[in-house]
Coordinates of N, CA and C in Angstrom, one line a residue:
M1 N -28.9 22.5 23.8 CA -29.2 21.4 24.2 C -30.5 20.9 25.0
P2 N -31.2 19.6 23.5 CA -33.0 19.1 24.3 C -32.2 18.4 25.8
A3 N -33.6 18.4 26.4 CA -33.2 18.2 27.7 C -33.3 16.5 27.5
I4 N -33.2 15.3 27.7 CA -33.3 13.9 27.8 C -34.1 13.7 28.5
N5 N -35.4 13.1 27.6 CA -36.5 12.7 28.1 C -36.8 10.9 29.4
N6 N -37.5 11.4 30.4 CA -37.2 10.6 31.7 C -36.8 9.2 31.4
D7 N -37.8 8.0 29.8 CA -37.8 6.9 29.9 C -36.7 6.7 28.8
L8 N -36.1 7.8 28.5 CA -34.2 7.9 27.8 C -33.7 7.3 28.8
R9 N -33.7 8.4 29.4 CA -32.7 8.6 30.6 C -32.4 7.0 31.6
Q10 N -34.0 6.5 32.0 CA -33.7 4.9 32.6 C -33.2 4.2 32.0
R11 N -33.8 3.5 30.6 CA -32.9 2.5 29.6 C -30.8 3.1 29.5
L12 N -31.0 3.8 28.9 CA -29.5 5.0 29.3 C -29.2 4.1 30.9
R13 N -29.8 4.0 32.1 CA -29.3 4.1 32.7 C -29.4 2.4 33.1
R14 N -30.1 1.2 33.0 CA -30.1 0.3 33.0 C -29.3 0.1 31.6
L15 N -29.1 0.0 30.8 CA -27.5 0.3 30.0 C -26.5 0.2 30.2
G16 N -26.3 0.6 31.2 CA -25.0 0.8 31.6 C -24.1 2.1 31.7
V17 N -24.9 3.6 30.7 CA -24.9 4.2 29.9 C -25.1 5.6 31.3
Q18 N -23.6 6.0 31.1 CA -23.8 7.0 32.5 C -22.7 8.4 31.4
R19 N -22.5 9.4 32.1 CA -22.0 10.6 31.7 C -20.5 11.0 32.8
G20 N -19.2 10.5 31.4 CA -18.4 10.6 32.5 C -17.7 9.2 32.6
A21 N -16.5 9.9 33.7 CA -15.8 8.4 33.7 C -15.9 7.2 35.0
K22 N -17.0 7.9 35.8 CA -16.9 8.3 37.5 C -17.7 6.9 37.7
G23 N -17.3 6.0 37.9 CA -17.3 4.8 38.4 C -17.1 3.4 37.8
M24 N -16.0 4.3 36.3 CA -15.8 3.6 35.3 C -14.3 2.4 36.0
P25 N -14.4 1.1 35.3 CA -13.4 0.3 35.9 C -12.2 0.5 34.5
P26 N -10.5 0.3 36.0 CA -9.9 0.7 35.0 C -9.5 -0.3 34.2
A27 N -9.3 0.2 33.0 CA -8.9 -0.3 31.3 C -8.2 -1.9 31.9
A28 N -8.1 -2.4 31.4 CA -6.5 -4.3 31.6 C -5.8 -3.3 31.5
P29 N -4.7 -4.5 31.4 CA -3.2 -4.0 31.4 C -3.1 -4.5 30.3
K30 N -2.1 -4.6 28.8 CA -2.2 -4.7 28.0 C -1.2 -5.8 28.1
A31 N -0.9 -7.0 27.2 CA -0.6 -8.1 27.7 C 0.5 -8.2 26.9
R32 N 2.1 -8.3 27.7 CA 3.0 -7.7 27.1 C 3.6 -9.7 27.4
G33 N 3.1 -9.9 27.0 CA 3.9 -11.5 26.5 C 4.6 -12.2 25.6
R34 N 5.1 -13.0 25.7 CA 5.6 -13.1 23.8 C 4.8 -13.3 22.6
D35 N 3.4 -12.9 22.1 CA 1.8 -13.1 22.0 C 2.1 -11.4 21.5
S36 N 2.6 -10.5 22.2 CA 2.5 -8.9 21.5 C 3.2 -8.4 20.7
V37 N 4.4 -8.8 20.6 CA 6.0 -9.5 20.0 C 5.3 -9.8 18.6
P38 N 5.6 -8.3 17.4 CA 4.8 -8.3 16.2 C 5.9 -9.5 15.3
A39 N 5.0 -10.3 14.9 CA 5.9 -11.6 13.9 C 6.9 -10.8 12.6
P40 N 8.5 -11.5 12.3 CA 9.1 -10.4 11.5 C 8.3 -11.0 10.2
I41 N 8.5 -10.0 9.4 CA 7.8 -10.5 7.9 C 8.2 -11.5 6.9
E42 N 9.6 -11.6 7.5 CA 9.9 -13.3 7.0 C 9.5 -14.3 6.8
S43 N 8.3 -14.0 8.3 CA 7.9 -15.5 9.2 C 6.3 -15.3 8.3
V44 N 5.9 -14.0 7.8 CA 5.1 -14.1 7.6 C 4.4 -14.6 5.3
V45 N 5.2 -13.9 5.2 CA 4.9 -13.6 3.7 C 6.3 -14.4 2.3
N46 N 6.4 -14.6 1.9 CA 7.3 -15.1 0.7 C 8.0 -13.7 0.2
G47 N 9.1 -13.6 1.1 CA 10.4 -12.5 0.5 C 11.8 -12.6 0.5
R48 N 11.7 -11.7 0.7 CA 13.5 -11.8 0.7 C 14.1 -10.3 1.2
E49 N 15.2 -10.2 2.0 CA 15.9 -8.9 1.9 C 16.9 -8.8 1.1
E50 N 16.7 -7.5 0.5 CA 18.2 -7.3 -0.3 C 19.1 -6.0 -0.3
Q51 N 20.0 -6.3 -1.0 CA 20.9 -4.9 -0.3 C 21.0 -4.2 -1.9
T52 N 21.8 -3.0 -0.8 CA 22.1 -2.2 -1.8 C 23.2 -0.9 -1.5
K53 N 23.6 -0.3 -2.2 CA 24.6 0.2 -1.4 C 24.1 1.0 -0.8
H54 N 23.3 1.5 -0.5 CA 23.0 2.8 0.6 C 21.9 1.6 1.7
G55 N 22.5 0.1 2.2 CA 22.1 -0.6 2.8 C 20.3 -1.9 2.1
S56 N 19.4 -2.3 3.3 CA 18.8 -3.1 2.8 C 17.0 -3.1 2.9
Y57 N 16.4 -4.0 2.4 CA 15.1 -3.8 2.3 C 14.2 -4.9 1.6
F58 N 13.8 -5.2 2.4 CA 12.0 -6.1 1.6 C 11.4 -6.1 0.0
L59 N 12.1 -7.7 -0.1 CA 11.1 -7.6 -1.8 C 10.6 -8.4 -1.6
I60 N 9.5 -9.0 -1.6 CA 8.6 -9.8 -2.1 C 8.1 -9.4 -4.1
E61 N 7.5 -10.7 -4.7 CA 8.1 -10.8 -5.9 C 7.7 -11.6 -6.4
N62 N 6.2 -11.2 -7.3 CA 5.8 -12.0 -8.0 C 5.8 -12.5 -9.4
E63 N 5.6 -13.6 -10.0 CA 5.2 -13.5 -11.7 C 4.3 -14.6 -12.7
Y64 N 3.7 -13.3 -12.8 CA 2.3 -14.1 -14.0 C 2.3 -14.5 -15.4
D65 N 1.9 -15.2 -15.6 CA 2.1 -15.7 -17.2 C 1.4 -14.9 -17.9
L66 N 1.0 -14.3 -18.4 CA 0.5 -13.2 -19.5 C -1.2 -13.2 -19.5
D67 N -1.8 -14.9 -19.7 CA -3.0 -15.6 -19.4 C -3.4 -16.2 -18.5
H68 N -2.1 -15.0 -16.9 CA -3.4 -15.3 -15.7 C -4.6 -14.0 -15.3
K69 N -5.7 -14.3 -15.8 CA -7.0 -14.4 -15.6 C -7.2 -14.0 -13.5
H70 N -7.4 -12.2 -13.1 CA -7.1 -11.8 -12.5 C -9.0 -10.8 -12.8
G71 N -10.3 -11.4 -12.4 CA -11.4 -10.9 -12.4 C -12.0 -12.1 -13.7
I72 N -12.5 -11.4 -14.6 CA -12.9 -12.1 -16.6 C -11.6 -11.5 -17.1
R73 N -10.8 -10.5 -17.0 CA -9.9 -10.5 -18.0 C -8.7 -11.0 -18.0
S74 N -7.9 -11.4 -18.9 CA -6.8 -11.8 -18.4 C -5.3 -11.1 -18.6
L75 N -4.1 -10.4 -17.6 CA -3.9 -9.4 -17.4 C -3.1 -9.0 -18.8
G76 N -2.8 -10.5 -19.7 CA -2.8 -10.2 -21.7 C -3.6 -9.1 -22.4
D77 N -5.0 -9.6 -21.8 CA -5.7 -8.6 -22.3 C -5.6 -7.0 -23.0
W78 N -5.5 -6.4 -21.6 CA -4.8 -5.5 -21.4 C -4.0 -4.6 -22.7
L79 N -2.9 -5.3 -22.7 CA -1.8 -5.4 -23.9 C -2.9 -4.4 -25.3
Q80 N -3.9 -5.9 -24.9 CA -4.3 -5.4 -26.6 C -5.7 -3.8 -26.6
C81 N -5.6 -2.9 -25.4 CA -6.8 -2.4 -26.0 C -5.8 -1.4 -26.2
D82 N -7.3 -0.3 -26.5 CA -6.2 1.1 -27.4 C -6.1 2.3 -26.4
L83 N -5.5 2.1 -25.0 CA -5.7 2.3 -23.5 C -5.4 4.4 -24.2
A84 N -5.2 4.8 -25.0 CA -5.4 6.1 -25.3 C -6.9 6.8 -25.6
T85 N -7.2 5.5 -25.7 CA -8.9 6.5 -25.7 C -9.6 5.9 -24.8
T86 N -9.2 5.3 -23.6 CA -9.7 4.6 -23.3 C -9.9 4.8 -21.6
I87 N -8.5 5.0 -21.2 CA -8.0 6.1 -19.8 C -7.1 6.9 -20.2
R88 N -7.2 8.2 -19.8 CA -6.2 9.4 -19.9 C -4.8 8.8 -19.2
L89 N -3.7 8.8 -19.5 CA -2.4 7.7 -18.9 C -1.4 9.3 -19.4
S90 N -2.1 10.4 -20.1 CA -0.7 11.3 -20.5 C -1.0 12.0 -21.7
Q91 N -0.7 13.4 -21.6 CA -0.4 13.7 -23.3 C 0.1 13.3 -24.0
K92 N 0.9 12.1 -23.9 CA 1.4 11.5 -25.4 C 1.3 10.1 -25.8
E93 N 1.3 10.5 -26.7 CA 0.9 9.1 -27.3 C 1.2 7.7 -27.1
I94 N 0.2 6.7 -26.7 CA 0.5 5.1 -26.1 C 0.7 5.0 -27.0
D95 N 1.8 3.8 -27.6 CA 1.8 3.0 -28.1 C 2.5 2.0 -27.7
D96 N 2.6 1.7 -26.7 CA 3.0 0.4 -25.9 C 3.7 -0.1 -24.7
L97 N 2.0 -0.2 -23.7 CA 2.2 -0.4 -22.7 C 3.0 -1.1 -21.0
T98 N 4.4 -2.0 -22.4 CA 5.2 -2.6 -22.0 C 6.1 -1.7 -21.3
K99 N 6.4 -0.5 -21.3 CA 7.1 0.8 -21.7 C 6.8 1.4 -19.8
F100 N 5.7 1.2 -19.3 CA 4.8 1.4 -17.7 C 5.3 0.7 -16.7
A101 N 5.3 1.3 -15.9 CA 4.7 1.0 -14.8 C 3.2 1.2 -14.1
F102 N 3.1 -0.4 -13.4 CA 1.2 0.3 -12.9 C 2.5 0.2 -11.3
F103 N 1.7 1.9 -10.5 CA 2.5 2.4 -9.4 C 1.2 2.2 -8.3
D104 N 0.8 2.3 -7.2 CA 0.8 2.1 -5.9 C 1.8 2.6 -4.5
I105 N 1.2 3.3 -4.3 CA 2.1 2.6 -2.6 C 1.2 2.8 -1.6
E106 N 1.2 2.8 0.0 CA 1.0 1.9 1.0 C 1.2 3.2 2.2
T107 N 1.2 4.1 3.0 CA 2.1 5.3 3.8 C 1.6 5.6 4.6
T108 N 2.3 5.8 5.7 CA 2.4 6.6 7.2 C 1.0 7.5 7.9
G109 N 1.3 8.0 6.4 CA 0.1 9.3 6.1 C -0.5 10.0 5.4
L110 N -1.8 10.6 5.5 CA -2.3 10.9 4.1 C -1.8 11.9 4.0
A111 N -1.2 13.4 4.5 CA -0.9 14.4 4.8 C 0.6 15.0 3.9
G112 N 1.1 13.5 3.5 CA 1.7 13.6 2.9 C 3.1 14.6 3.2
G113 N 4.3 15.4 2.6 CA 5.4 16.1 3.4 C 6.3 15.1 5.0
A114 N 7.3 16.0 5.3 CA 7.5 15.3 6.5 C 7.6 14.9 7.2
G115 N 8.3 13.7 7.0 CA 7.0 12.4 8.5 C 6.2 11.7 7.5
T116 N 6.1 11.0 6.3 CA 5.3 10.1 6.1 C 6.2 9.4 4.7
L117 N 5.9 8.7 5.4 CA 7.1 7.4 4.4 C 6.0 6.4 4.0
A118 N 6.4 6.0 2.7 CA 5.7 5.5 1.4 C 6.5 4.0 3.0
F119 N 5.5 3.0 3.1 CA 6.1 2.0 3.9 C 6.0 0.6 2.4
L120 N 5.4 0.3 1.7 CA 4.4 -0.6 1.1 C 4.5 0.3 -0.4
I121 N 5.6 -0.1 -1.3 CA 5.2 0.4 -2.7 C 5.7 -1.1 -3.4
G122 N 4.1 -0.9 -4.5 CA 3.6 -2.2 -5.3 C 4.0 -1.7 -6.7
V123 N 4.8 -2.4 -7.2 CA 5.0 -1.6 -8.7 C 5.3 -3.1 -9.9
G124 N 4.3 -2.8 -10.8 CA 4.1 -4.4 -11.4 C 4.7 -4.0 -12.8
V125 N 4.8 -4.5 -14.1 CA 5.9 -4.1 -15.0 C 6.0 -5.2 -15.7
I126 N 5.9 -5.2 -17.2 CA 5.8 -7.2 -17.8 C 6.7 -6.5 -18.1
E127 N 7.4 -7.6 -18.2 CA 9.5 -8.4 -18.7 C 8.4 -9.1 -19.5
E128 N 9.1 -9.5 -20.5 CA 9.0 -10.6 -21.9 C 8.0 -10.9 -22.0
D129 N 7.4 -12.4 -21.4 CA 6.0 -12.2 -21.5 C 5.3 -13.1 -20.5
R130 N 5.4 -12.0 -19.3 CA 5.3 -12.2 -17.8 C 4.7 -10.7 -17.3
Y131 N 4.4 -10.4 -16.3 CA 3.5 -10.1 -15.6 C 4.2 -9.6 -13.5
V132 N 5.0 -8.4 -13.9 CA 6.0 -9.0 -12.8 C 5.4 -8.1 -11.2
L133 N 5.2 -8.6 -10.5 CA 5.0 -7.5 -9.4 C 5.8 -7.8 -7.9
R134 N 6.2 -6.5 -7.6 CA 7.2 -5.9 -7.1 C 6.8 -5.9 -5.9
Q135 N 7.1 -5.7 -4.5 CA 6.4 -5.1 -3.5 C 7.6 -4.5 -2.7
Y136 N 8.3 -3.4 -2.7 CA 8.6 -2.7 -1.3 C 8.6 -2.7 -0.8
F137 N 9.0 -3.3 0.1 CA 8.4 -3.4 2.1 C 9.8 -2.5 3.0
L138 N 8.9 -1.5 3.7 CA 9.9 -0.6 4.7 C 10.0 -1.3 6.3
R139 N 10.6 -2.2 6.1 CA 10.6 -2.7 7.5 C 10.8 -2.0 8.6
D140 N 12.2 -0.5 8.5 CA 12.5 -0.2 9.8 C 12.2 1.8 8.1
P141 N 12.2 2.9 9.1 CA 12.7 4.3 8.6 C 14.1 4.1 7.9
S142 N 14.8 3.3 8.7 CA 16.4 3.2 8.5 C 17.0 2.4 6.8
E143 N 15.6 1.9 6.7 CA 15.3 1.1 4.7 C 15.2 1.9 3.4
E144 N 14.6 3.7 4.0 CA 13.7 4.4 3.4 C 14.5 4.3 2.1
A145 N 16.3 4.8 1.4 CA 17.3 5.4 1.6 C 17.8 3.8 0.3
A146 N 17.6 3.2 1.4 CA 18.1 2.1 0.1 C 16.1 1.4 -0.2
M147 N 15.1 1.5 -0.3 CA 14.4 0.8 -0.7 C 13.7 1.8 -1.8
L148 N 14.3 3.0 -2.4 CA 14.2 4.3 -2.6 C 14.8 3.9 -4.5
F149 N 16.1 4.0 -3.6 CA 17.6 3.8 -4.6 C 17.2 1.9 -5.5
A150 N 16.3 1.4 -5.1 CA 15.8 0.0 -5.6 C 14.8 0.1 -6.2
L151 N 14.1 1.6 -6.1 CA 12.4 2.1 -6.2 C 13.5 2.0 -8.0
E152 N 13.7 3.6 -7.8 CA 14.4 3.8 -8.9 C 14.9 3.5 -10.2
S153 N 16.2 2.9 -9.4 CA 16.7 1.6 -10.4 C 15.7 1.2 -11.3
M154 N 14.9 0.2 -10.6 CA 14.2 -0.9 -10.8 C 13.6 0.4 -12.6
L155 N 12.4 1.8 -11.8 CA 11.4 2.5 -12.9 C 12.6 3.3 -13.4
K156 N 13.3 3.6 -14.2 CA 15.0 4.3 -15.0 C 14.7 3.8 -16.3
D157 N 14.2 2.4 -16.9 CA 13.8 2.1 -18.3 C 12.5 2.9 -18.1
R158 N 11.5 2.9 -17.7 CA 9.7 3.4 -17.9 C 9.8 4.4 -18.0
I159 N 9.0 4.9 -19.3 CA 8.6 6.1 -19.5 C 7.8 7.2 -19.0
G160 N 6.6 5.9 -18.5 CA 5.8 6.6 -17.2 C 5.2 5.0 -16.1
V161 N 3.8 5.5 -15.1 CA 3.9 5.6 -13.8 C 1.9 5.8 -14.8
V162 N 2.0 4.2 -14.8 CA 0.0 4.3 -14.4 C -0.4 4.0 -12.4
T163 N -0.9 4.3 -11.6 CA -1.8 5.0 -10.9 C -2.9 5.1 -10.0
Y164 N -2.6 4.4 -9.8 CA -4.8 5.0 -8.9 C -4.7 6.9 -8.3
N165 N -4.1 7.0 -7.5 CA -3.9 7.9 -7.1 C -3.7 9.1 -7.7
G166 N -2.6 8.2 -8.2 CA -1.8 9.2 -9.5 C -0.7 10.3 -9.4
R167 N -1.0 12.1 -9.6 CA -0.1 12.8 -9.4 C -0.1 13.2 -8.3
S168 N -1.9 13.1 -7.9 CA -2.0 14.2 -6.6 C -2.1 13.8 -5.6
F169 N -1.6 12.1 -5.9 CA -1.0 11.9 -3.7 C 0.2 10.3 -4.6
D170 N 0.6 9.1 -5.0 CA 1.9 9.0 -4.9 C 2.6 9.1 -6.0
V171 N 2.4 9.9 -6.5 CA 4.1 10.3 -7.3 C 4.9 11.5 -6.4
P172 N 4.0 12.5 -6.0 CA 5.2 13.4 -5.1 C 5.2 12.7 -3.8
I173 N 4.7 11.2 -3.4 CA 5.6 10.6 -2.2 C 7.3 10.1 -2.3

């Protein structure tokens, strides 16, 4: 390891930089007041608790007209494009985008496998003349079975999913 020249060493000392923890003040204690308790999701976003035969989970649902613009395109514009040649969705012929679900998840880790939970699952689908976005939120690990049951029920009539991470991450979780 190269030696530090004296000029740099003096500048670092003036800035309070030192080697090791000797002489450093102890860390300030964390606040334990009312503000340190996280607010329940119900008080932060507009959603509702849903019940299944496996328990409860939290659902946030928003509907958009197909002429709703996100950026320069309306949601309905995407129904008109030839997705089979634009993006590779699958090996199958794509004839109707309304049969697909647009899917993304947020997890407690990137490795997957045991211990990784999907705590937020977002699914967008075309229903009649609207784009419906459902966000399934896991408030506690005990709600996982209920959330996955509801998700499975919602996806059962879809022929495929469109994901950002695709088969490499979202689908296995």
